[in-house]
Structures are given as C-alpha cells and as structure tokens.
mmCIF file of C-alpha atoms in Angstrom:
data_model
loop_
_atom_site.group_PDB
_atom_site.id
_atom_site.type_symbol
_atom_site.label_atom_id
_atom_site.label_comp_id
_atom_site.label_asym_id
_atom_site.label_seq_id
_atom_site.Cartn_x
_atom_site.Cartn_y
_atom_site.Cartn_z
ATOM 1 C CA MET A 1 -19.807 -3.108 33.339
ATOM 2 C CA ASN A 2 -17.932 -0.285 31.668
ATOM 3 C CA ILE A 3 -16.494 -1.786 28.487
ATOM 4 C CA LEU A 4 -13.604 0.711 28.461
ATOM 5 C CA GLU A 5 -12.447 -0.441 31.889
ATOM 6 C CA ALA A 6 -12.926 -4.196 31.339
ATOM 7 C CA ASP A 7 -9.970 -6.510 31.603
ATOM 8 C CA SER A 8 -8.900 -7.114 27.973
ATOM 9 C CA ASP A 9 -8.651 -10.919 28.224
ATOM 10 C CA ARG A 10 -12.148 -11.183 29.673
ATOM 11 C CA LEU A 11 -13.492 -8.746 27.106
ATOM 12 C CA LEU A 12 -11.936 -10.747 24.263
ATOM 13 C CA ALA A 13 -13.356 -14.012 25.652
ATOM 14 C CA ALA A 14 -16.810 -12.424 25.946
ATOM 15 C CA VAL A 15 -16.751 -11.039 22.387
ATOM 16 C CA ARG A 16 -15.496 -14.331 20.964
ATOM 17 C CA SER A 17 -18.190 -16.325 22.693
ATOM 18 C CA LEU A 18 -20.863 -13.880 21.515
ATOM 19 C CA LEU A 19 -19.573 -14.075 17.913
ATOM 20 C CA GLU A 20 -19.739 -17.867 18.131
ATOM 21 C CA LYS A 21 -23.181 -17.928 19.793
ATOM 22 C CA LYS A 22 -24.633 -15.598 17.172
ATOM 23 C CA GLY A 23 -23.094 -17.610 14.328
ATOM 24 C CA ILE A 24 -20.992 -14.706 13.077
ATOM 25 C CA VAL A 25 -17.497 -16.188 13.433
ATOM 26 C CA SER A 26 -16.660 -19.713 14.565
ATOM 27 C CA THR A 27 -13.739 -20.667 16.802
ATOM 28 C CA ALA A 28 -12.264 -22.579 13.854
ATOM 29 C CA GLU A 29 -12.332 -19.420 11.738
ATOM 30 C CA VAL A 30 -10.634 -17.408 14.463
ATOM 31 C CA GLN A 31 -7.959 -20.080 14.775
ATOM 32 C CA GLU A 32 -7.456 -20.155 11.008
ATOM 33 C CA ARG A 33 -6.993 -16.381 10.995
ATOM 34 C CA MET A 34 -4.509 -16.603 13.870
ATOM 35 C CA ALA A 35 -2.526 -19.191 11.918
ATOM 36 C CA VAL A 36 -2.490 -16.924 8.845
ATOM 37 C CA THR A 37 -1.306 -13.973 10.934
ATOM 38 C CA ASP A 38 1.427 -16.064 12.523
ATOM 39 C CA ALA A 39 2.603 -17.316 9.116
ATOM 40 C CA ALA A 40 2.802 -13.825 7.609
ATOM 41 C CA SER A 41 6.360 -12.512 7.543
ATOM 42 C CA PRO A 42 8.742 -10.815 5.118
ATOM 43 C CA GLY A 43 9.909 -14.333 4.233
ATOM 44 C CA GLN A 44 6.671 -14.826 2.287
ATOM 45 C CA GLY A 45 7.230 -11.746 0.148
ATOM 46 C CA ALA A 46 10.867 -12.757 -0.310
ATOM 47 C CA ARG A 47 9.770 -16.124 -1.733
ATOM 48 C CA MET A 48 7.617 -14.292 -4.286
ATOM 49 C CA VAL A 49 10.451 -11.939 -5.255
ATOM 50 C CA ALA A 50 12.940 -14.795 -5.648
ATOM 51 C CA LYS A 51 10.536 -16.756 -7.838
ATOM 52 C CA ALA A 52 9.857 -13.677 -9.981
ATOM 53 C CA TRP A 53 13.624 -13.294 -10.509
ATOM 54 C CA VAL A 54 13.998 -16.804 -11.925
ATOM 55 C CA ASP A 55 10.619 -17.396 -13.574
ATOM 56 C CA PRO A 56 9.449 -14.831 -16.191
ATOM 57 C CA ALA A 57 5.912 -16.262 -16.287
ATOM 58 C CA TYR A 58 5.602 -15.901 -12.514
ATOM 59 C CA ARG A 59 6.991 -12.360 -12.703
ATOM 60 C CA ALA A 60 4.306 -11.470 -15.273
ATOM 61 C CA LEU A 61 1.581 -12.963 -13.048
ATOM 62 C CA MET A 62 2.915 -11.111 -10.002
ATOM 63 C CA LEU A 63 2.818 -7.742 -11.774
ATOM 64 C CA GLU A 64 -0.642 -8.465 -13.195
ATOM 65 C CA ASP A 65 -2.262 -9.841 -10.041
ATOM 66 C CA GLY A 66 -0.268 -9.941 -6.807
ATOM 67 C CA THR A 67 -3.024 -11.764 -4.939
ATOM 68 C CA LYS A 68 -3.054 -14.669 -7.421
ATOM 69 C CA ALA A 69 0.747 -14.793 -7.411
ATOM 70 C CA ALA A 70 0.800 -15.009 -3.603
ATOM 71 C CA GLU A 71 -1.901 -17.689 -3.544
ATOM 72 C CA SER A 72 -0.024 -19.754 -6.104
ATOM 73 C CA LEU A 73 2.811 -20.053 -3.534
ATOM 74 C CA GLY A 74 0.349 -21.173 -0.854
ATOM 75 C CA ILE A 75 0.082 -17.801 0.905
ATOM 76 C CA MET A 76 -3.428 -17.344 2.364
ATOM 77 C CA MET A 77 -5.013 -14.235 0.835
ATOM 78 C CA ARG A 78 -8.664 -14.912 1.694
ATOM 79 C CA GLY A 79 -10.250 -11.865 3.287
ATOM 80 C CA MET A 80 -7.163 -9.754 2.548
ATOM 81 C CA PRO A 81 -7.226 -6.576 0.442
ATOM 82 C CA PRO A 82 -5.994 -6.998 -3.151
ATOM 83 C CA LEU A 83 -2.196 -7.005 -3.474
ATOM 84 C CA GLY A 84 -0.499 -4.848 -6.102
ATOM 85 C CA VAL A 85 3.163 -5.264 -7.044
ATOM 86 C CA LEU A 86 5.377 -2.343 -8.119
ATOM 87 C CA GLU A 87 8.372 -3.239 -10.248
ATOM 88 C CA ASN A 88 11.678 -1.461 -9.747
ATOM 89 C CA THR A 89 13.737 -1.089 -12.931
ATOM 90 C CA ALA A 90 16.968 0.593 -14.023
ATOM 91 C CA GLU A 91 14.881 3.757 -14.577
ATOM 92 C CA LEU A 92 12.390 3.641 -11.710
ATOM 93 C CA HIS A 93 12.547 3.206 -7.934
ATOM 94 C CA ASN A 94 9.310 2.686 -5.971
ATOM 95 C CA LEU A 95 8.761 3.625 -2.332
ATOM 96 C CA VAL A 96 5.582 2.620 -0.459
ATOM 97 C CA VAL A 97 4.063 4.728 2.305
ATOM 98 C CA CYS A 98 0.628 5.207 3.828
ATOM 99 C CA THR A 99 0.294 8.878 4.760
ATOM 100 C CA LEU A 100 -3.248 8.497 6.108
ATOM 101 C CA CYS A 101 -2.643 5.596 8.488
ATOM 102 C CA SER A 102 -0.502 2.465 8.212
ATOM 103 C CA CYS A 103 -1.819 0.341 5.299
ATOM 104 C CA TYR A 104 0.703 -2.430 4.729
ATOM 105 C CA PRO A 105 0.670 -5.730 2.787
ATOM 106 C CA ARG A 106 0.569 -7.807 5.970
ATOM 107 C CA ALA A 107 -0.312 -11.078 4.233
ATOM 108 C CA VAL A 108 3.059 -11.117 2.479
ATOM 109 C CA LEU A 109 5.249 -8.918 4.730
ATOM 110 C CA GLY A 110 3.816 -9.515 8.214
ATOM 111 C CA TYR A 111 3.600 -6.706 10.762
ATOM 112 C CA PRO A 112 4.962 -3.366 9.583
ATOM 113 C CA PRO A 113 8.255 -2.193 11.094
ATOM 114 C CA PHE A 114 7.737 0.415 13.850
ATOM 115 C CA TRP A 115 9.017 3.337 11.763
ATOM 116 C CA TYR A 116 6.535 2.625 8.950
ATOM 117 C CA LYS A 117 3.728 4.009 11.124
ATOM 118 C CA SER A 118 5.662 7.038 12.371
ATOM 119 C CA ALA A 119 4.435 10.508 11.422
ATOM 120 C CA SER A 120 7.991 11.406 10.476
ATOM 121 C CA PHE A 121 8.441 8.589 7.924
ATOM 122 C CA ARG A 122 5.015 9.240 6.431
ATOM 123 C CA ALA A 123 5.569 12.977 6.024
ATOM 124 C CA ARG A 124 9.134 12.745 4.742
ATOM 125 C CA ALA A 125 8.420 9.883 2.320
ATOM 126 C CA VAL A 126 6.044 11.969 0.215
ATOM 127 C CA ARG A 127 7.834 15.294 0.510
ATOM 128 C CA ASP A 128 11.532 14.376 0.348
ATOM 129 C CA PRO A 129 11.893 10.675 -0.467
ATOM 130 C CA ARG A 130 15.461 10.961 -1.776
ATOM 131 C CA GLY A 131 16.652 12.789 1.338
ATOM 132 C CA LEU A 132 14.817 10.336 3.596
ATOM 133 C CA LEU A 133 16.312 7.245 1.939
ATOM 134 C CA ALA A 134 19.806 8.737 1.929
ATOM 135 C CA SER A 135 19.818 9.930 5.532
ATOM 136 C CA GLU A 136 18.019 7.031 7.235
ATOM 137 C CA TRP A 137 18.982 4.038 5.090
ATOM 138 C CA LYS A 138 22.055 5.180 3.117
ATOM 139 C CA THR A 139 20.067 4.304 -0.005
ATOM 140 C CA ILE A 140 21.161 6.644 -2.772
ATOM 141 C CA VAL A 141 18.821 6.728 -5.756
ATOM 142 C CA PRO A 142 20.858 8.011 -8.741
ATOM 143 C CA ASP A 143 19.599 11.217 -10.371
ATOM 144 C CA ALA A 144 18.880 9.353 -13.604
ATOM 145 C CA VAL A 145 16.454 7.048 -11.779
ATOM 146 C CA LYS A 146 12.947 8.373 -11.215
ATOM 147 C CA VAL A 147 11.544 8.017 -7.702
ATOM 148 C CA ARG A 148 7.894 7.053 -7.547
ATOM 149 C CA VAL A 149 6.284 7.312 -4.115
ATOM 150 C CA VAL A 150 3.190 5.159 -3.856
ATOM 151 C CA ASP A 151 0.845 6.510 -1.188
ATOM 152 C CA SER A 152 -1.281 3.552 -0.123
ATOM 153 C CA THR A 153 -4.470 5.479 0.588
ATOM 154 C CA ALA A 154 -7.323 3.080 -0.060
ATOM 155 C CA ASP A 155 -8.246 -0.536 -0.799
ATOM 156 C CA TYR A 156 -5.047 -1.942 -2.333
ATOM 157 C CA ARG A 157 -1.909 -3.025 -0.520
ATOM 158 C CA TRP A 158 1.415 -2.561 -2.294
ATOM 159 C CA MET A 159 4.788 -4.306 -2.295
ATOM 160 C CA VAL A 160 7.906 -3.589 -4.327
ATOM 161 C CA LEU A 161 9.567 -6.117 -6.633
ATOM 162 C CA PRO A 162 13.215 -5.045 -6.356
ATOM 163 C CA VAL A 163 15.833 -5.360 -9.080
ATOM 164 C CA ARG A 164 17.811 -8.618 -8.888
ATOM 165 C CA PRO A 165 21.304 -7.669 -7.777
ATOM 166 C CA VAL A 166 24.358 -8.419 -9.919
ATOM 167 C CA GLY A 167 26.514 -11.258 -8.683
ATOM 168 C CA THR A 168 23.605 -13.660 -8.186
ATOM 169 C CA ASP A 169 23.833 -15.566 -11.484
ATOM 170 C CA GLY A 170 22.988 -19.217 -11.120
ATOM 171 C CA TRP A 171 21.552 -18.840 -7.603
ATOM 172 C CA ASP A 172 18.491 -20.943 -6.831
ATOM 173 C CA GLU A 173 15.241 -19.533 -5.432
ATOM 174 C CA ALA A 174 15.960 -20.370 -1.803
ATOM 175 C CA ARG A 175 19.342 -18.643 -1.889
ATOM 176 C CA LEU A 176 17.867 -15.605 -3.653
ATOM 177 C CA ALA A 177 15.007 -15.390 -1.137
ATOM 178 C CA GLY A 178 17.621 -15.239 1.613
ATOM 179 C CA ILE A 179 18.931 -11.854 0.462
ATOM 180 C CA VAL A 180 15.523 -10.127 0.146
ATOM 181 C CA ARG A 181 14.733 -8.018 3.203
ATOM 182 C CA GLU A 182 11.561 -6.337 4.397
ATOM 183 C CA GLY A 183 12.909 -2.871 3.481
ATOM 184 C CA ASP A 184 13.650 -4.001 -0.090
ATOM 185 C CA MET A 185 9.938 -4.743 -0.558
ATOM 186 C CA ILE A 186 8.899 -1.364 0.917
ATOM 187 C CA GLY A 187 11.508 0.416 -1.194
ATOM 188 C CA VAL A 188 13.676 1.941 1.540
ATOM 189 C CA THR A 189 16.597 -0.353 0.696
ATOM 190 C CA VAL A 190 17.742 -2.382 -2.295
ATOM 191 C CA PRO A 191 19.008 -5.962 -2.107
ATOM 192 C CA GLY A 192 22.704 -6.553 -2.570
ATOM 193 C CA VAL A 193 25.286 -9.308 -2.132
ATOM 194 C CA MET B 1 -15.984 7.290 -15.796
ATOM 195 C CA PHE B 2 -12.257 7.919 -16.386
ATOM 196 C CA VAL B 3 -9.756 5.939 -18.454
ATOM 197 C CA ALA B 4 -5.971 5.588 -18.403
ATOM 198 C CA GLY B 5 -4.295 8.749 -19.635
ATOM 199 C CA ASP B 6 -7.112 11.114 -18.640
ATOM 200 C CA THR B 7 -6.018 14.340 -16.996
ATOM 201 C CA VAL B 8 -8.021 14.818 -13.814
ATOM 202 C CA ARG B 9 -8.190 17.323 -10.995
ATOM 203 C CA VAL B 10 -8.712 16.310 -7.386
ATOM 204 C CA LYS B 11 -11.641 18.271 -5.989
ATOM 205 C CA ASP B 12 -10.584 21.104 -3.728
ATOM 206 C CA GLU B 13 -13.060 20.106 -1.052
ATOM 207 C CA TRP B 14 -12.549 20.014 2.707
ATOM 208 C CA PRO B 15 -15.491 18.107 4.211
ATOM 209 C CA GLU B 16 -13.536 17.593 7.430
ATOM 210 C CA ALA B 17 -13.997 21.306 8.077
ATOM 211 C CA VAL B 18 -17.762 20.756 8.260
ATOM 212 C CA GLY B 19 -18.159 17.671 10.436
ATOM 213 C CA PRO B 20 -16.958 14.156 11.237
ATOM 214 C CA VAL B 21 -15.770 12.300 8.111
ATOM 215 C CA HIS B 22 -13.593 9.395 7.056
ATOM 216 C CA ILE B 23 -11.909 10.225 3.740
ATOM 217 C CA ARG B 24 -9.073 8.583 1.852
ATOM 218 C CA THR B 25 -7.970 11.589 -0.206
ATOM 219 C CA PRO B 26 -4.745 13.123 1.160
ATOM 220 C CA TRP B 27 -4.676 16.870 1.760
ATOM 221 C CA TYR B 28 -1.594 17.458 -0.325
ATOM 222 C CA VAL B 29 -3.238 16.556 -3.669
ATOM 223 C CA ARG B 30 -6.512 18.445 -3.281
ATOM 224 C CA GLY B 31 -7.052 20.942 -6.081
ATOM 225 C CA LEU B 32 -4.139 19.503 -8.069
ATOM 226 C CA GLU B 33 -4.049 17.934 -11.526
ATOM 227 C CA GLY B 34 -2.801 14.432 -12.189
ATOM 228 C CA GLN B 35 -3.129 11.641 -14.697
ATOM 229 C CA VAL B 36 -5.146 8.458 -14.419
ATOM 230 C CA VAL B 37 -2.824 5.441 -14.655
ATOM 231 C CA ARG B 38 -5.531 2.802 -14.357
ATOM 232 C CA CYS B 39 -8.790 1.912 -12.693
ATOM 233 C CA LEU B 40 -8.158 -0.461 -9.771
ATOM 234 C CA GLY B 41 -11.763 -1.680 -9.580
ATOM 235 C CA ASP B 42 -14.880 -0.803 -7.599
ATOM 236 C CA PHE B 43 -14.791 -0.720 -3.801
ATOM 237 C CA PRO B 44 -17.367 0.185 -1.125
ATOM 238 C CA ASN B 45 -17.188 3.913 -0.412
ATOM 239 C CA PRO B 46 -15.081 4.183 2.783
ATOM 240 C CA GLU B 47 -16.767 7.476 3.663
ATOM 241 C CA ASP B 48 -19.969 5.520 4.417
ATOM 242 C CA LEU B 49 -18.371 2.227 5.425
ATOM 243 C CA ALA B 50 -16.535 3.860 8.325
ATOM 244 C CA PHE B 51 -19.861 4.985 9.828
ATOM 245 C CA ALA B 52 -21.610 1.630 9.227
ATOM 246 C CA ARG B 53 -23.868 3.205 6.595
ATOM 247 C CA PRO B 54 -24.814 1.327 3.407
ATOM 248 C CA ALA B 55 -21.761 1.845 1.173
ATOM 249 C CA GLU B 56 -22.165 2.090 -2.590
ATOM 250 C CA ARG B 57 -19.338 0.582 -4.652
ATOM 251 C CA ARG B 58 -17.321 3.326 -6.330
ATOM 252 C CA PRO B 59 -14.494 3.164 -8.896
ATOM 253 C CA LEU B 60 -10.994 3.592 -7.444
ATOM 254 C CA TYR B 61 -8.250 5.042 -9.642
ATOM 255 C CA HIS B 62 -4.486 5.068 -9.476
ATOM 256 C CA VAL B 63 -3.589 8.685 -10.204
ATOM 257 C CA ARG B 64 -0.072 9.952 -10.938
ATOM 258 C CA PHE B 65 1.125 13.411 -9.880
ATOM 259 C CA ARG B 66 4.383 15.118 -10.779
ATOM 260 C CA LYS B 67 6.277 15.848 -7.604
ATOM 261 C CA GLY B 68 7.156 19.298 -8.945
ATOM 262 C CA ALA B 69 3.445 20.160 -9.112
ATOM 263 C CA ILE B 70 3.077 19.569 -5.364
ATOM 264 C CA TRP B 71 6.356 20.674 -3.771
ATOM 265 C CA PRO B 72 8.492 23.226 -5.564
ATOM 266 C CA GLU B 73 11.738 21.946 -4.047
ATOM 267 C CA ALA B 74 11.116 18.375 -5.245
ATOM 268 C CA LYS B 75 12.914 16.815 -8.180
ATOM 269 C CA PRO B 76 10.235 17.808 -10.731
ATOM 270 C CA ASP B 77 9.972 14.519 -12.622
ATOM 271 C CA ASP B 78 9.716 12.302 -9.579
ATOM 272 C CA GLU B 79 6.175 11.017 -9.122
ATOM 273 C CA LEU B 80 3.514 10.290 -6.594
ATOM 274 C CA LEU B 81 1.004 7.538 -7.239
ATOM 275 C CA VAL B 82 -2.145 7.770 -5.126
ATOM 276 C CA GLU B 83 -5.378 5.732 -4.938
ATOM 277 C CA ILE B 84 -8.294 8.151 -5.315
ATOM 278 C CA PHE B 85 -12.003 7.410 -5.555
ATOM 279 C CA GLY B 86 -13.787 8.622 -8.694
ATOM 280 C CA HIS B 87 -16.143 10.899 -6.809
ATOM 281 C CA TRP B 88 -13.119 12.983 -5.733
ATOM 282 C CA LEU B 89 -12.013 13.534 -9.335
ATOM 283 C CA GLU B 90 -13.213 16.019 -11.932
ATOM 284 C CA ARG B 91 -12.201 17.009 -15.455
ATOM 285 C CA PRO B 92 -10.104 20.180 -15.334
#
C-alpha cells in the first residue's frame, strides 16, 4: 500500500491501533487529548485575562508563569509548550506573530484564526505593525505608545494581557471575560465597551 | 552563557544555503545586534530534533531588537522580541 494514497480514515485507524499495540499511546490518552483540544478556545484565555484584571496576585502569577496560571483555572497544559504572557500597559502594546510558521497558544486560545497563518500577516506584522493594525483592524496605537512585536520563533507560546478598558468598574469576572476577544490576546485589537 | 542586559549579535550564518536544515532564527535578524531580555530555559535543539537526531538541550534567550536597526522606515524605538538559541548568539 502506498501510504500517500491511503484513505485518511483507514490510515488514522491503522496508526492508532499500532500506537496502542506497541504501548506508545493508549486510546484513553488519545481521547483525553481530543477532549483538551475541543475545550481549547479563546474563552479560556479570556477567563485568565478577566481574573488578572480583578485579582492582583493572579495577575502577578500570570506574568511570572503563564502555564501555572492557566492550570490554576483548570486549563489542561500537560504536554503543551510553556505559556508566556505579555502585558500591555499605557506605554507598551504587544503584538504576537510567528514569522517562521504558525506557533500559537492553542491551549488557551484554541485554533488560530485563518489570517494568523497567512504570509501577508506574518510579513507585515514584523515590518509595519502600526500600518497593519490600522488598515486591517482599525487599531490605532498612539505615537507615545511603543509597539513591541513578539516573533514566536521557538519553544514558548505567547498571549497578550490587554489593558482593562475604562467603563468596567465594578464588573465581575464573568462579565469582564465576555468582552475579551481572540484578537485582544494576539494584540491586533484592544478590548472596549 | 548570556545574562539579561548583555548586548549580543545574531550570527550571520546561512546554513540553509548549504543543505537541508530546520532553524528557528529568522532571516531578518541575522548579523544584527540586540539585547538579552532574559533566558527562557533550556530546550532540545530543534535543528537536531526535526531530523530525529539526539538533541542536546540548549539555552533559549528572549532577545530585543530596535525596529530602527532592522528596517529604516520603522518607528525607531518600536521593538521586536525574538526567541533565539544561544548557539546563534555571539558577543559583538
């Protein structure tokens, strides 16, 4: 059989049964991983951001060790690359890109949006981030704010902790999490109310 | 090998011109100077890992570059932060 021409479902079944037979990966482990993948979505990252906005100790943990911060909210990080968190401030705006491929913090943000993998986004993000954000997302970074492009080239995965928008005083975590979008945690947009 | 604050230069090497490689150092920073922000820890060398060879653990650094040093039309003080393995860095 030519493996390149095999029907993909049959090929997957064959590989899975071989992995099981050879004691490399059990069916239970595959199912656990499928459950983790299904649970991963921007909503997970949004929960972390909202908690960081209301809980200074959690914010400190998140900036120190994103993986521990995610795990403390019950997000499965086993087998995932370490998670780093980049804090936006009044002086600094972070933008995440992977120019070499499509590294993305999937455990906390789920699948990357289609444009994240495009050659155009990757090239423009490093060369002209301000122009890119303004033309594609209407995100204007003021001149006084430094733009820091984080090229995710190796073993870490990066997410942005955006600035809590004004007009959200007294909001609880669930309500705050509701305004945090995927793009806010990549750095192409900023949350607002 | 390097500590936070060290000025480093990314080696101006192009192994992809010689043969098949898997490298995690972007083209646009090769030969340029930056500053070590912090060491991110030791990770198996992807250049071996990708070819299923025994991969030695190597220190990975977060290195900051001034945008103006890379692209003349950029806002000079904007920054790029890139993960670069220690064996790609040298003291200028």
